[in-house]
Structure formats: structure tokens, C-alpha cells
Short mmCIF file of C-alpha atoms and ligand atoms in Angstrom, two decimals:
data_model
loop_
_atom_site.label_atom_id
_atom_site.label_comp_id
_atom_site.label_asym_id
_atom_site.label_seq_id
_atom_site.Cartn_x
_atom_site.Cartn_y
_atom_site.Cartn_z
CA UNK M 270 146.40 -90.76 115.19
CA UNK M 271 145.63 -87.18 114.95
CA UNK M 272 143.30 -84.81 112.80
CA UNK M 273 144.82 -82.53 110.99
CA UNK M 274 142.29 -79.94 111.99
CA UNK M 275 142.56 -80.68 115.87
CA UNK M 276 139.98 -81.01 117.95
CA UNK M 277 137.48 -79.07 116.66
CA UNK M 278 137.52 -78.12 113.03
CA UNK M 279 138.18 -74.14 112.23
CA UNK M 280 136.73 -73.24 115.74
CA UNK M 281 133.70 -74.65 115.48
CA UNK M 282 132.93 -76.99 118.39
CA UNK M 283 132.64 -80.69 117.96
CA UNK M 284 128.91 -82.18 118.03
CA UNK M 285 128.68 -85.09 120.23
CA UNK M 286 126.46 -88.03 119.84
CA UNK M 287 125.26 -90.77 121.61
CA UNK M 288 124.88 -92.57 118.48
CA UNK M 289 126.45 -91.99 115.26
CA UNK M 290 125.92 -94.56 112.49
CA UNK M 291 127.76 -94.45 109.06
CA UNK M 292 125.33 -95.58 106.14
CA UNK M 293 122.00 -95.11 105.07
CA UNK M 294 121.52 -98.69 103.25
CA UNK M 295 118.95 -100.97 104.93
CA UNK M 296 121.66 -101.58 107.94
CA UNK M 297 122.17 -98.07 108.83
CA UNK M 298 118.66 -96.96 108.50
CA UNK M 299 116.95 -99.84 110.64
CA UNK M 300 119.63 -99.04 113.12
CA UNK M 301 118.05 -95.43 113.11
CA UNK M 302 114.82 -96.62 113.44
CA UNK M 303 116.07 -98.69 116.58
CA UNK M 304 118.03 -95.81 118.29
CA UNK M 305 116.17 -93.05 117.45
CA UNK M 306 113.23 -94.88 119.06
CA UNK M 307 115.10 -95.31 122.05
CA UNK M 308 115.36 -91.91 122.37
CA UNK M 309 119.09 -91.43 121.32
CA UNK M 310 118.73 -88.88 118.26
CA UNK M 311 121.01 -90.92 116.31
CA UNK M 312 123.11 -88.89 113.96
CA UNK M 313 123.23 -90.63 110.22
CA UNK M 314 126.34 -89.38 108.10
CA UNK M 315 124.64 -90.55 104.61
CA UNK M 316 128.21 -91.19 102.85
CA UNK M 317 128.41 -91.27 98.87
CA UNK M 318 126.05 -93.58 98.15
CA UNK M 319 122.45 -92.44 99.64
CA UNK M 320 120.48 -95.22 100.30
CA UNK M 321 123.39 -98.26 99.38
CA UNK M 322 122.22 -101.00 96.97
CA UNK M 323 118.69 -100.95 97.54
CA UNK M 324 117.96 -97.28 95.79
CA UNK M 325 119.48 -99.18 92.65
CA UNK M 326 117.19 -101.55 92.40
CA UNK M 327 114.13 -101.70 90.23
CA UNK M 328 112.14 -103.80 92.31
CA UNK M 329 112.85 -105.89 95.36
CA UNK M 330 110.36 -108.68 95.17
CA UNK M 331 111.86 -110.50 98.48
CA UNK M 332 111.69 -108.31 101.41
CA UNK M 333 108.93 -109.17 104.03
CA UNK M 334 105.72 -107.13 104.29
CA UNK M 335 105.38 -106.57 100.27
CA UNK M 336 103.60 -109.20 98.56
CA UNK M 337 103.80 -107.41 95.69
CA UNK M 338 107.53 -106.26 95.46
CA UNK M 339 108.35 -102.68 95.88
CA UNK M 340 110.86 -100.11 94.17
CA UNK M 341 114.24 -99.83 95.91
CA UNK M 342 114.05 -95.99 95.80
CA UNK M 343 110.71 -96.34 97.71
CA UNK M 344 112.10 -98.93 100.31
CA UNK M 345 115.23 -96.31 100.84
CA UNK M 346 112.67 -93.38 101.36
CA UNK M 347 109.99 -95.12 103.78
CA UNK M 348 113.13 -96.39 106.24
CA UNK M 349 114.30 -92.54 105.81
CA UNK M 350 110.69 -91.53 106.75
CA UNK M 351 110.39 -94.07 109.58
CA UNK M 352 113.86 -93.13 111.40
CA UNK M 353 113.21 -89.58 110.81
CA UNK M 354 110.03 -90.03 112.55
CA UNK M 355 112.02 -90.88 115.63
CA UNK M 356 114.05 -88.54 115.63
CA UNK M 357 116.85 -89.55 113.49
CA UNK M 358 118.91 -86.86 111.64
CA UNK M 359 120.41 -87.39 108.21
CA UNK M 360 123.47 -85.15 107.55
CA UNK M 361 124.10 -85.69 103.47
CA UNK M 362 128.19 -85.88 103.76
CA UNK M 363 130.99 -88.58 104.21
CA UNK M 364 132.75 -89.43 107.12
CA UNK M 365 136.87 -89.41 105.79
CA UNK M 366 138.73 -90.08 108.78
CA UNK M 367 137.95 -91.86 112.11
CA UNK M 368 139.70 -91.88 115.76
CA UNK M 369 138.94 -94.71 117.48
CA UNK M 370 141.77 -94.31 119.63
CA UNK M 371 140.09 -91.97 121.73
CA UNK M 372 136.73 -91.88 123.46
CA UNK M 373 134.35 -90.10 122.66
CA UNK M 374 135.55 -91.26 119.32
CA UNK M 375 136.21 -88.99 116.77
CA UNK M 376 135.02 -88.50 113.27
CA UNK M 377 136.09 -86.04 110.25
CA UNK M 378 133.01 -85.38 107.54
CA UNK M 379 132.95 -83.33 105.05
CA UNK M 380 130.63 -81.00 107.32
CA UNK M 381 132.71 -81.07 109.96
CA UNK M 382 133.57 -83.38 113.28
CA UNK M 383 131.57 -85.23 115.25
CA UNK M 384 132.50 -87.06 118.58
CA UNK M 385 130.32 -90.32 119.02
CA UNK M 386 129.79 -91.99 122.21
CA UNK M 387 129.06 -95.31 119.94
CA UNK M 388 129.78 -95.77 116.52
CA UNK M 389 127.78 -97.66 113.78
CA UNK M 390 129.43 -98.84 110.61
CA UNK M 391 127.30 -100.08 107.86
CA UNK M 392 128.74 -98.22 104.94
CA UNK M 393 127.97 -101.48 102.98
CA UNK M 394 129.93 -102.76 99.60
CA UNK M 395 130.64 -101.19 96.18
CA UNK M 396 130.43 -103.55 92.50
CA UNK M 397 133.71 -104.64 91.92
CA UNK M 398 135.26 -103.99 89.20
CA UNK M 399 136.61 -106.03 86.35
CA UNK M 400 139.86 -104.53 85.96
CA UNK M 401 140.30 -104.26 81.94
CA UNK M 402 141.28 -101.72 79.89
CA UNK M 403 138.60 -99.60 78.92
CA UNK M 404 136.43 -100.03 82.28
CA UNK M 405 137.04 -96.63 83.02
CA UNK M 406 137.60 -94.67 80.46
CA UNK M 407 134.19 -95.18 79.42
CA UNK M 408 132.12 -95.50 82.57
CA UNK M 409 129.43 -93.86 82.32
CA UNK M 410 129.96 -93.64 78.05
CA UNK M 411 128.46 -97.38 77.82
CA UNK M 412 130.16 -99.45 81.12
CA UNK M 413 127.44 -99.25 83.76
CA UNK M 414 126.96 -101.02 87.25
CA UNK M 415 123.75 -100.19 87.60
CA UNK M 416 120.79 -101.40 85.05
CA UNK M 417 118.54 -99.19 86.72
CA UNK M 418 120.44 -96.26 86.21
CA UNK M 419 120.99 -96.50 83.22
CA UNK M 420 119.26 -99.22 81.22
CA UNK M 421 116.80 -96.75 79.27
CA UNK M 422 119.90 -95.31 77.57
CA UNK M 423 120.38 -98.33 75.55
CA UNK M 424 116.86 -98.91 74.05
CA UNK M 425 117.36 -100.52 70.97
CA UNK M 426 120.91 -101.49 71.52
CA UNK M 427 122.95 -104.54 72.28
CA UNK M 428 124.21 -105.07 75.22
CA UNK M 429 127.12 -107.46 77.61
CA UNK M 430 126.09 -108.46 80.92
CA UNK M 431 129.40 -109.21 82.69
CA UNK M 432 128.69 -112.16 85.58
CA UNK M 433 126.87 -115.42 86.19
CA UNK M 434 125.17 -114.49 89.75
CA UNK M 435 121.48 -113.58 90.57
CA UNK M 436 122.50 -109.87 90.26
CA UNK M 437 123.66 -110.30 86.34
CA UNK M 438 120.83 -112.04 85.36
CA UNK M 439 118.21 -109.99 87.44
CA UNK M 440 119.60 -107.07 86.26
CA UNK M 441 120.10 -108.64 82.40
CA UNK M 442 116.28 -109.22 82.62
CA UNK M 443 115.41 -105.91 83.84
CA UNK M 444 117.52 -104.55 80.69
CA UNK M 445 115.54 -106.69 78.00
CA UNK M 446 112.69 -103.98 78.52
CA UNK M 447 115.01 -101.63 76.35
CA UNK M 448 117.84 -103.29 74.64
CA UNK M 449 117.46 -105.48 71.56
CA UNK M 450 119.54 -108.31 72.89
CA UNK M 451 121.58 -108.81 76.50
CA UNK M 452 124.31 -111.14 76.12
CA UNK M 453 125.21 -112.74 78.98
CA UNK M 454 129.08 -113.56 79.55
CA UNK M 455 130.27 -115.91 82.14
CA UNK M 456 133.85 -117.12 83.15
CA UNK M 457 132.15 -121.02 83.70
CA UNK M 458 129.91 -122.87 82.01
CA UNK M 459 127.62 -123.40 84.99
CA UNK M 460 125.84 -120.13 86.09
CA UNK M 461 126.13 -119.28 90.03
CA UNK M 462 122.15 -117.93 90.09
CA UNK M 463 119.67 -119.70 91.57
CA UNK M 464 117.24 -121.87 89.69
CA UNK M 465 113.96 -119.02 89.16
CA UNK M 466 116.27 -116.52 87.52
CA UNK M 467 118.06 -118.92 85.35
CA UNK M 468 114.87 -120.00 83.92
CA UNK M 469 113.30 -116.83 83.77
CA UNK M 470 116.57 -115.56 81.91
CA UNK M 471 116.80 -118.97 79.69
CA UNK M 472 113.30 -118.33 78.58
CA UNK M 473 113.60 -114.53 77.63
CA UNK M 474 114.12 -114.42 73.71
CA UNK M 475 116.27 -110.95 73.94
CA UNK M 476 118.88 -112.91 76.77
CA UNK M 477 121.75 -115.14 75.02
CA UNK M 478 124.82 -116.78 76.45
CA UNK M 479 128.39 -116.70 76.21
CA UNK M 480 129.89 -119.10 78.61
CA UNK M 481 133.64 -120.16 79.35
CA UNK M 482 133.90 -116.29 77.92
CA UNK M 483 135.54 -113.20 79.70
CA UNK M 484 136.04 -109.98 78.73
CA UNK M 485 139.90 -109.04 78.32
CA UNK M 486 138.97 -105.24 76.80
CA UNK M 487 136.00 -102.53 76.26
CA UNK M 488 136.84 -100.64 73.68
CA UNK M 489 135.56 -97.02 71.63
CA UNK M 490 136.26 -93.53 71.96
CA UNK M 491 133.46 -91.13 73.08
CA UNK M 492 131.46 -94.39 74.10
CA UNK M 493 131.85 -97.95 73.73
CA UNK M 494 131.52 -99.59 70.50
CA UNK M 495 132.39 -103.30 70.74
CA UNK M 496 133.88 -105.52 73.30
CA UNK M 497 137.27 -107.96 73.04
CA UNK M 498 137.14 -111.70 74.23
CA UNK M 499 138.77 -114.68 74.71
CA UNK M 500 137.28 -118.40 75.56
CA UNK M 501 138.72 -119.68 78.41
CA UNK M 502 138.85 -123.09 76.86
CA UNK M 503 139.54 -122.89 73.43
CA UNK M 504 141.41 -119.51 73.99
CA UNK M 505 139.58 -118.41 70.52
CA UNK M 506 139.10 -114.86 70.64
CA UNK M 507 136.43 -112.42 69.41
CA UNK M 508 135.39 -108.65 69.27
CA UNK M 509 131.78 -108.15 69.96
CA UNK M 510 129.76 -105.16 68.46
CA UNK M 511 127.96 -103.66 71.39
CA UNK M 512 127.30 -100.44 72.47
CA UNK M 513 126.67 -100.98 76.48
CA UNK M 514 128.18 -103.19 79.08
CA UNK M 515 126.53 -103.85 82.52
CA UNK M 516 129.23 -105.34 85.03
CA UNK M 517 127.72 -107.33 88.09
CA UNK M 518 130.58 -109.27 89.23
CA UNK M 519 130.36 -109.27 93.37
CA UNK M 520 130.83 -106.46 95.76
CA UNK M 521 133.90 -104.91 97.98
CA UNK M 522 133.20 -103.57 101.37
CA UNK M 523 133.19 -100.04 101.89
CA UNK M 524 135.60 -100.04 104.98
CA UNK M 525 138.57 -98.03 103.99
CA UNK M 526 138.15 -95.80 106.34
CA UNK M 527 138.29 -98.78 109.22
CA UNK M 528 141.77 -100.34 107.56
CA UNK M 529 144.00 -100.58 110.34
CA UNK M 530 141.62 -99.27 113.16
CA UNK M 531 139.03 -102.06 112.84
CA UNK M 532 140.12 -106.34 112.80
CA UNK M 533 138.99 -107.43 109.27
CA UNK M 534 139.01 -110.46 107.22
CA UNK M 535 141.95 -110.48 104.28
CA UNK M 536 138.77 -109.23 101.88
CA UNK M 537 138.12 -106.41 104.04
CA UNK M 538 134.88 -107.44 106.10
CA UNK M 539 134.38 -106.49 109.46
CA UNK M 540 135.01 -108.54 111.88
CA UNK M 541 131.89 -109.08 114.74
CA UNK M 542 130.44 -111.51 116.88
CA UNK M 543 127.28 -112.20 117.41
CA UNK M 544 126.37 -109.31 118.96
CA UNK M 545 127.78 -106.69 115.97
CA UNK M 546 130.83 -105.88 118.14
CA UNK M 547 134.30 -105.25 116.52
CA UNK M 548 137.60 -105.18 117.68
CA UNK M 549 136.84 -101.84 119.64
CA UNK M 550 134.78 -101.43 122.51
CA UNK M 551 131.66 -99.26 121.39
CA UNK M 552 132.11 -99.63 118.00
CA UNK M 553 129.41 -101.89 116.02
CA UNK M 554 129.09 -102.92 112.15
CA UNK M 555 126.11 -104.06 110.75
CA UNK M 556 124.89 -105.03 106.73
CA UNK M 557 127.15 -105.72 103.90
CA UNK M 558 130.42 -103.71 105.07
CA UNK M 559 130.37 -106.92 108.00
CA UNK M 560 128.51 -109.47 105.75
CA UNK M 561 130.16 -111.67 103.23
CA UNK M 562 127.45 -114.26 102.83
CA UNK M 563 123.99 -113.21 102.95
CA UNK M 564 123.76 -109.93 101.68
CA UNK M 565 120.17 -109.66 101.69
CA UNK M 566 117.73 -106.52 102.81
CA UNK M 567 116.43 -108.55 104.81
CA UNK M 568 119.67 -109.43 106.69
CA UNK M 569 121.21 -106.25 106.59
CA UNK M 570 118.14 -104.86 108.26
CA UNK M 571 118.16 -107.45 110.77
CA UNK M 572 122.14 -106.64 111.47
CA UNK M 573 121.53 -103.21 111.67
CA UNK M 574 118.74 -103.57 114.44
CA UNK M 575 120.84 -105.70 116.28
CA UNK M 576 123.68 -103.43 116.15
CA UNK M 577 121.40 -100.60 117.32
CA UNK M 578 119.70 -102.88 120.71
CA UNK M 579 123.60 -103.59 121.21
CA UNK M 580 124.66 -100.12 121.30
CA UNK M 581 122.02 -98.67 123.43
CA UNK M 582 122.91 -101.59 126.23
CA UNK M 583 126.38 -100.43 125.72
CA UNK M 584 125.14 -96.58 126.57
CA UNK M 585 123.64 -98.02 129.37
CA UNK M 586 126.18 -100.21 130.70
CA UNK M 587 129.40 -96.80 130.34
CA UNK M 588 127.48 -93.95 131.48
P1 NAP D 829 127.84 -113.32 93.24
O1 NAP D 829 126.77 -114.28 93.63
O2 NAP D 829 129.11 -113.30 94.02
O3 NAP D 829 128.18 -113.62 91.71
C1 NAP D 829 129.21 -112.94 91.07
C2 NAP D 829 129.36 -113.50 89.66
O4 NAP D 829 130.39 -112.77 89.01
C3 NAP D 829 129.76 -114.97 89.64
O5 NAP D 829 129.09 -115.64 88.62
C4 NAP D 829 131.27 -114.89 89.42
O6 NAP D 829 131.76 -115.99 88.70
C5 NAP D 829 131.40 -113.66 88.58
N1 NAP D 829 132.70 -113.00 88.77
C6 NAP D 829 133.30 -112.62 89.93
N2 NAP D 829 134.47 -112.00 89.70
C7 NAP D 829 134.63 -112.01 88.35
C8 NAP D 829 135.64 -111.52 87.50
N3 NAP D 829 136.73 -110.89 87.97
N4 NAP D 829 135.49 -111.69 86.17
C9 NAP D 829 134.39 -112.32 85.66
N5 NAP D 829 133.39 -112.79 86.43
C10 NAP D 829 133.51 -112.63 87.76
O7 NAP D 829 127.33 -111.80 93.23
P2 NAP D 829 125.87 -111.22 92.93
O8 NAP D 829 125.27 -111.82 91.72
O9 NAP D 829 126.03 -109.75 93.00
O10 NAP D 829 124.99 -111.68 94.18
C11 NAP D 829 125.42 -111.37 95.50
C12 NAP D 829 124.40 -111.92 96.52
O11 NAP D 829 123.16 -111.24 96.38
C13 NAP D 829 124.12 -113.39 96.32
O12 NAP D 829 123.94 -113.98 97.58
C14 NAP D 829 122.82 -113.39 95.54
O13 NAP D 829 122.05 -114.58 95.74
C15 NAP D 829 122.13 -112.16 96.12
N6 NAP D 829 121.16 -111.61 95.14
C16 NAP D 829 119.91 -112.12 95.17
C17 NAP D 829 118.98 -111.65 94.26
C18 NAP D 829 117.60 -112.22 94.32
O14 NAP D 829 117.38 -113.16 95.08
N7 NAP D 829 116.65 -111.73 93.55
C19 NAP D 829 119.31 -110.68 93.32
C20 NAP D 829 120.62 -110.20 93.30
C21 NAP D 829 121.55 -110.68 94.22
P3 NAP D 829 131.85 -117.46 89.37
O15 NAP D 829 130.45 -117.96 89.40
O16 NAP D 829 132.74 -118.20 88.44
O17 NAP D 829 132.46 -117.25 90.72
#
């Protein structure tokens, strides 16, 4: 593969790394924190969503060390603070293009190229998206992924939560500080969530149901004023006045920019062993963009350490 601006981009000479990591979620951060304190000044292209999942989220009530929860935002911000400490330098752009043909491999951000001796990816997963009409149109007019965000927008008003995981109903109980009712909609009758959100959402008056339901179309024109569905048993269909709808459906990995250079699974994860290598020789993944099934902070943390011990004995072992 080639660059279209060559080996170094409009004269300017490539920077090259010992480390360069992709993500600044809870895997790419922790791997920082790891190579940075071994001394390896990792370089930490930030990507389009500073901070991943966790700087959505109100509060994160199950990561170790914080009895009594703590705001994503914050979480982000003291892992920034801690690999920064070390030595680790944040560059706010997105990496666009990779070589990993070559070695040192190569890597196209919007500020420029960088050659990395080893390469982190932990550019962890996007909410998916529903895929009806109307979804987006009106994002950001009423369809939202992200309560936080944007949950004080609707104070007063009624709102769809789209999904029958922990993330729906976390996030539909987080939104019953504004709205006047959340409805939940979910494609089964049995909820996926685990038993302490269910009850906490089964026992908050503003959170109703709507099971066997899905949504087949958002409708309005500046912003979204009701919602079309169909039961999946009955087949009866309805139209729902509400004025917001919060989709939290599942995730996609982030790993475009690995498609054909990186072995993945057929839903786009990563492949590693138990050591965070992929396909490619120097060339770890860590958090959600390798992880499928846990998908915790916790994890991804834990991934993204590993990745980091496993590239330094990598440096070490192809000096
Ligand atoms: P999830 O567990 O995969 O649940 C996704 C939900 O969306 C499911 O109920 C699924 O329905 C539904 N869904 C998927 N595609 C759909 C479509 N096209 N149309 C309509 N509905 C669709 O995802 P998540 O809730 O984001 O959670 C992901 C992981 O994070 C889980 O491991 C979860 O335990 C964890 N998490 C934990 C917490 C916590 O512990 N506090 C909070 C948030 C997330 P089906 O059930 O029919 O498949």
C-alpha cells in the first residue's frame, strides 16, 4: 500500500515512536500509563471520540478503587493526568490510514505521519445504529446515543429508549431526572439487563414498557415529534407522540482503518491471543475494538496494560 503523500507528508519529516497507541478510552490510556512509565514516551493519537465510552457516562459505579462511583468525564481526565505524568503525549487528531506492511510502520493523521516501532489499537466501538428512516435526519434534533449528552434537553418531555440491555435501562434511569416519562421499547419480551437494573427500572414510576415492540420509523421535521411501531407478535401498529429517542442497541468496533491489514472476526473485532497480539508482528489491540464480550472499564483497562507490558518486551526482544 502506499500514502498518497509519500514518505513524509509536505516535507516535513516523519516522527518516529517507540510506541504509538490509537485511543484514549480506558484501553489506550492505561496502556500510556504502562509505556510511558517504562520510559517509552508513548505517542497517543486521541481519534474522534476523546476519552471513548467512559466520558459519556454519568457515573460509573463499578470500577475498582471508587466506592462511591465516579463521573466518566472525571475517570477519562485522571487516566489523562496519570499517563501524562509519565510522559505520555496526547496529539488531539485521527489516525486515517495505516501501513503495516512496512516497519517502522506507518501512520497518516490528520497532523501528519508518524512511523511507530509498535502499534497499539484500542480505538474501541461506536452505538450501533438502528437503521430506520428518520435516524439521521434528526440526530441530534431528538435521536440521541448518549443520555448524558443530551438528557437535560428533554426535561419535561417524553421520551423512547430503544434496547433491552444494561446500557438502555441505565441510561433510561439516568433520563427520568428530566423527562416526564421514558418508555422503554424492546424487540423480546424478556429484557437482556441484569437483575439490579431491571428492578431499579421496574420500580421507577416515570419508566414504562413496550415489549415485543420495535421501532420501524422516527418521524418530524425540524425535530422529532412521534415515533412509528409495529408489535412483533400481533404485528398491530402504532405512532407514539414523543419528542426524544435514546438508542442503546450494542456497539460496532472502531477498526476500519485495520479492514484488510489486521485478521478480524466477521463483526469486525480484532483478532489476539492472549498476549494482545494480532495478525502482525508488533502490532497489539487492546479494549472494546478487540473485545466482544466483556466490555467493561475494568477489562479494557486490564487489556490495555497488557498490551502495553507486551509491547515493551517486544521493543526489547527487536532492537
Ligand atoms: P447489549 O447487552 O448487547 O444489549 C443490546 C440490546 O439492544 C439488547 O436488548 C438487544 O436485543 C437490543 N438490540 C440489538 N440490536 C437491535 C436492533 N437492531 N433493534 C432493536 N433492538 C436491538 O448492549 P449494552 O446494553 O450496550 O451492554 C453492553 C455490555 O456493557 C454488556 O455486557 C452490559 O452488561 C455492559 N454494561 C454494563 C452496565 C452496568 O453494569 N452498569 C451498564 C451498561 C452496559 P436482544 O436482547 O433481543 O438481543
Amino acid at each position: 500500500m502506499q500514502f498518497s503523500l509519500g514518505a513524509t507528508q509536505a516535507g516535513k519529516p516523519a516522527v518516529e515512536q517507540d510506541v504509538i497507541i490509537l485511543g484514549t478510552g480506558p484501553a489506550g490510556l492505561a496502556a500510556a500509563i504502562y509505556a510511558a512509565r517504562a520510559d517509552r514516551k508513548p505517542l497517543v493519537l486521541a481519534g474522534p471520540d476523546l476519552g471513548g465510552q467512559v466520558a459519556l457516562t454519568n457515573a460509573v459505579e463499578n470500577y475498582p478503587g471508587f466506592p462511591e462511583s465516579v463521573g466518566g468525564g472525571d475517570l477519562f481526565s485522571m487516566f489523562q493526568k496519570q499517563a501524562e505524568r509519565f510522559g505520555a503525549v496526547l496529539d488531539f487528531s485521527t489516525a486515517n490510514e495505516v501501513d503495516l506492511t512496512v516497519h517502522p510502520f506507518r501512520i497518516l493523521a490528520d497532523t501528519g505521519e508518524y512511523h511507530a516501532k509498535t502499534l497499539i489499537a484500542a480505538t474501541g466501538a461506536s452505538p450501533r445504529r438502528l437503521g430506520v428512516p428518520g435516524e439521521d435526519t434528526l440526530l441530534g434534533k431528538g435521536v440521541s446515543y448518549c443520555a448524558t449528552c443530551d438528557g437535560a434537553f428533554f426535561r419535561g418531555r417524553n421520551v423512547l429508549v430503544v434496547g433491552g440491555g444494561d446500557s438502555a435501562l441505565e441510561e433510561g434511569i439516568f433520563l427520568t431526572r428530566y423527562v416526564s416519562q421514558a418508555t422503554i421499547v424492546h424487540r423480546r419480551n424478556e429484557l437482556r439487563a441484569g437483575t439490579l437494573l431491571r428492578e431499579r427500572a421496574e420500580h421507577n414510576e416515570k419508566i414504562h414498557f413496550l415489549m415485543e415492540t420495535v421501532v420501524d420509523e422516527i418521524r418530524g421535521e425540524e425535530s422529532v415529534q412521534s415515533v412509528a411501531v409495529h408489535n412483533v407478535k400481533t404485528g398491530k401498529q402504532d405512532v407514539l407522540p414523543v419528542e426524544g429517542v435514546f438508542i442503546f442497541i450494542g456497539h460496532e468496533p472502531n477498526t476500519a482503518v485495520f479492514r484488510g491489514k489486521l485478521d478480524m472476526d466477521p463483526k469486525g473485532y480484532i483478532r489476539i491471543d492472549d498476549r494482545m497480539r494480532t495478525s502482525v508482528p508488533g502490532v497489539f489491540a487492546a479494549g472494546e475494538a478487540a473485545d466482544s464480550v466483556f466490555r467493561q472499564i475494568a477489562t479494557s483497562a486490564g487489556m490495555g496494560v497488557a498490551a502495553a507490558i507486551s509491547a515493551e518486551r517486544w521493543l526489547e526482544e527487536n532492537k
